[in-house]
Amino acid sequence: MTIRWHVIQIGRALSRLFNALTGGEGDTTTSAYVYRLSESGGRKLLLPARWWVAFVDWLLREPGHCKSSCEWHQERRLFQDDL
């Protein structure tokens, strides 16, 4: 396994930790959760979730990242809450 792979795994772990610390599920990434929350018009950390989606997509330089992440989580039925 490469260093890049390890960096990605650490990033995913930190994303899950941040999500859990801010009220999301520990099994899902922040990307997936904020996208799902934005679909329902919700808020996270006092800001509209759609702002977080835009920020995460910009930060990772990957437009559509949050949506793809949410779809990946939904396909595997990883969401536990009902928002």
Short mmCIF file of C-alpha atoms in Angstrom, two decimals:
data_model
loop_
_atom_site.label_atom_id
_atom_site.label_comp_id
_atom_site.label_asym_id
_atom_site.label_seq_id
_atom_site.Cartn_x
_atom_site.Cartn_y
_atom_site.Cartn_z
CA MET A 1 0.00 0.00 0.00
CA THR A 2 1.18 3.45 -0.86
CA ILE A 3 1.54 6.59 1.20
CA ARG A 4 -1.35 8.11 -0.80
CA TRP A 5 -3.61 5.24 0.32
CA HIS A 6 -2.67 5.84 3.97
CA VAL A 7 -3.32 9.58 3.64
CA ILE A 8 -6.77 8.88 2.18
CA GLN A 9 -7.58 6.48 5.03
CA ILE A 10 -6.52 9.04 7.62
CA GLY A 11 -8.65 11.68 5.87
CA ARG A 12 -11.69 9.38 5.97
CA ALA A 13 -11.14 8.65 9.64
CA LEU A 14 -10.85 12.35 10.47
CA SER A 15 -14.00 13.05 8.44
CA ARG A 16 -15.93 10.44 10.43
CA LEU A 17 -14.56 11.80 13.70
CA PHE A 18 -15.54 15.38 12.79
CA ASN A 19 -18.98 14.17 11.75
CA ALA A 20 -19.49 12.35 15.06
CA LEU A 21 -18.22 15.30 17.12
CA THR A 22 -20.68 17.65 15.39
CA GLY A 23 -23.76 15.47 15.80
CA GLY A 24 -23.61 13.16 12.80
CA GLU A 25 -23.15 9.40 12.75
CA GLY A 26 -19.72 7.98 13.40
CA ASP A 27 -20.09 5.47 10.54
CA THR A 28 -20.51 8.10 7.85
CA THR A 29 -18.26 10.79 6.50
CA THR A 30 -18.96 14.47 6.85
CA SER A 31 -19.26 14.73 3.06
CA ALA A 32 -22.10 12.22 2.86
CA TYR A 33 -23.90 13.58 5.89
CA VAL A 34 -23.87 17.25 4.87
CA TYR A 35 -25.12 16.37 1.40
CA ARG A 36 -27.94 14.30 2.85
CA LEU A 37 -28.72 17.09 5.29
CA SER A 38 -28.71 19.67 2.47
CA GLU A 39 -31.35 17.65 0.63
CA SER A 40 -33.68 18.14 3.59
CA GLY A 41 -32.80 21.83 4.00
CA GLY A 42 -31.00 21.19 7.29
CA ARG A 43 -28.20 23.03 9.05
CA LYS A 44 -24.87 21.95 10.52
CA LEU A 45 -22.76 24.09 12.82
CA LEU A 46 -25.13 27.06 12.41
CA LEU A 47 -24.75 27.19 8.61
CA PRO A 48 -27.01 25.78 5.91
CA ALA A 49 -25.77 22.32 4.95
CA ARG A 50 -25.60 23.36 1.28
CA TRP A 51 -22.82 25.80 2.27
CA TRP A 52 -20.89 22.92 3.84
CA VAL A 53 -21.40 20.88 0.65
CA ALA A 54 -19.95 23.72 -1.43
CA PHE A 55 -17.04 24.15 1.00
CA VAL A 56 -16.13 20.44 1.12
CA ASP A 57 -16.35 20.09 -2.68
CA TRP A 58 -14.14 23.19 -3.03
CA LEU A 59 -11.68 22.04 -0.35
CA LEU A 60 -11.19 18.66 -2.00
CA ARG A 61 -11.13 20.24 -5.48
CA GLU A 62 -13.72 17.68 -6.53
CA PRO A 63 -17.10 19.05 -7.66
CA GLY A 64 -19.85 16.59 -6.77
CA HIS A 65 -17.77 14.84 -4.09
CA CYS A 66 -20.43 15.14 -1.38
CA LYS A 67 -23.19 13.88 -3.65
CA SER A 68 -21.08 10.89 -4.76
CA SER A 69 -20.17 10.15 -1.17
CA CYS A 70 -23.81 10.27 -0.11
CA GLU A 71 -24.82 7.91 -2.93
CA TRP A 72 -22.02 5.49 -1.96
CA HIS A 73 -23.24 5.47 1.66
CA GLN A 74 -26.88 5.01 0.58
CA GLU A 75 -26.04 2.06 -1.68
CA ARG A 76 -24.44 0.34 1.31
CA ARG A 77 -27.21 1.40 3.71
CA LEU A 78 -24.77 3.07 6.09
CA PHE A 79 -27.11 5.81 7.29
CA GLN A 80 -28.81 4.91 10.55
CA ASP A 81 -30.77 8.05 11.48
CA ASP A 82 -33.88 9.48 9.87
CA LEU A 83 -32.76 13.14 9.91
#
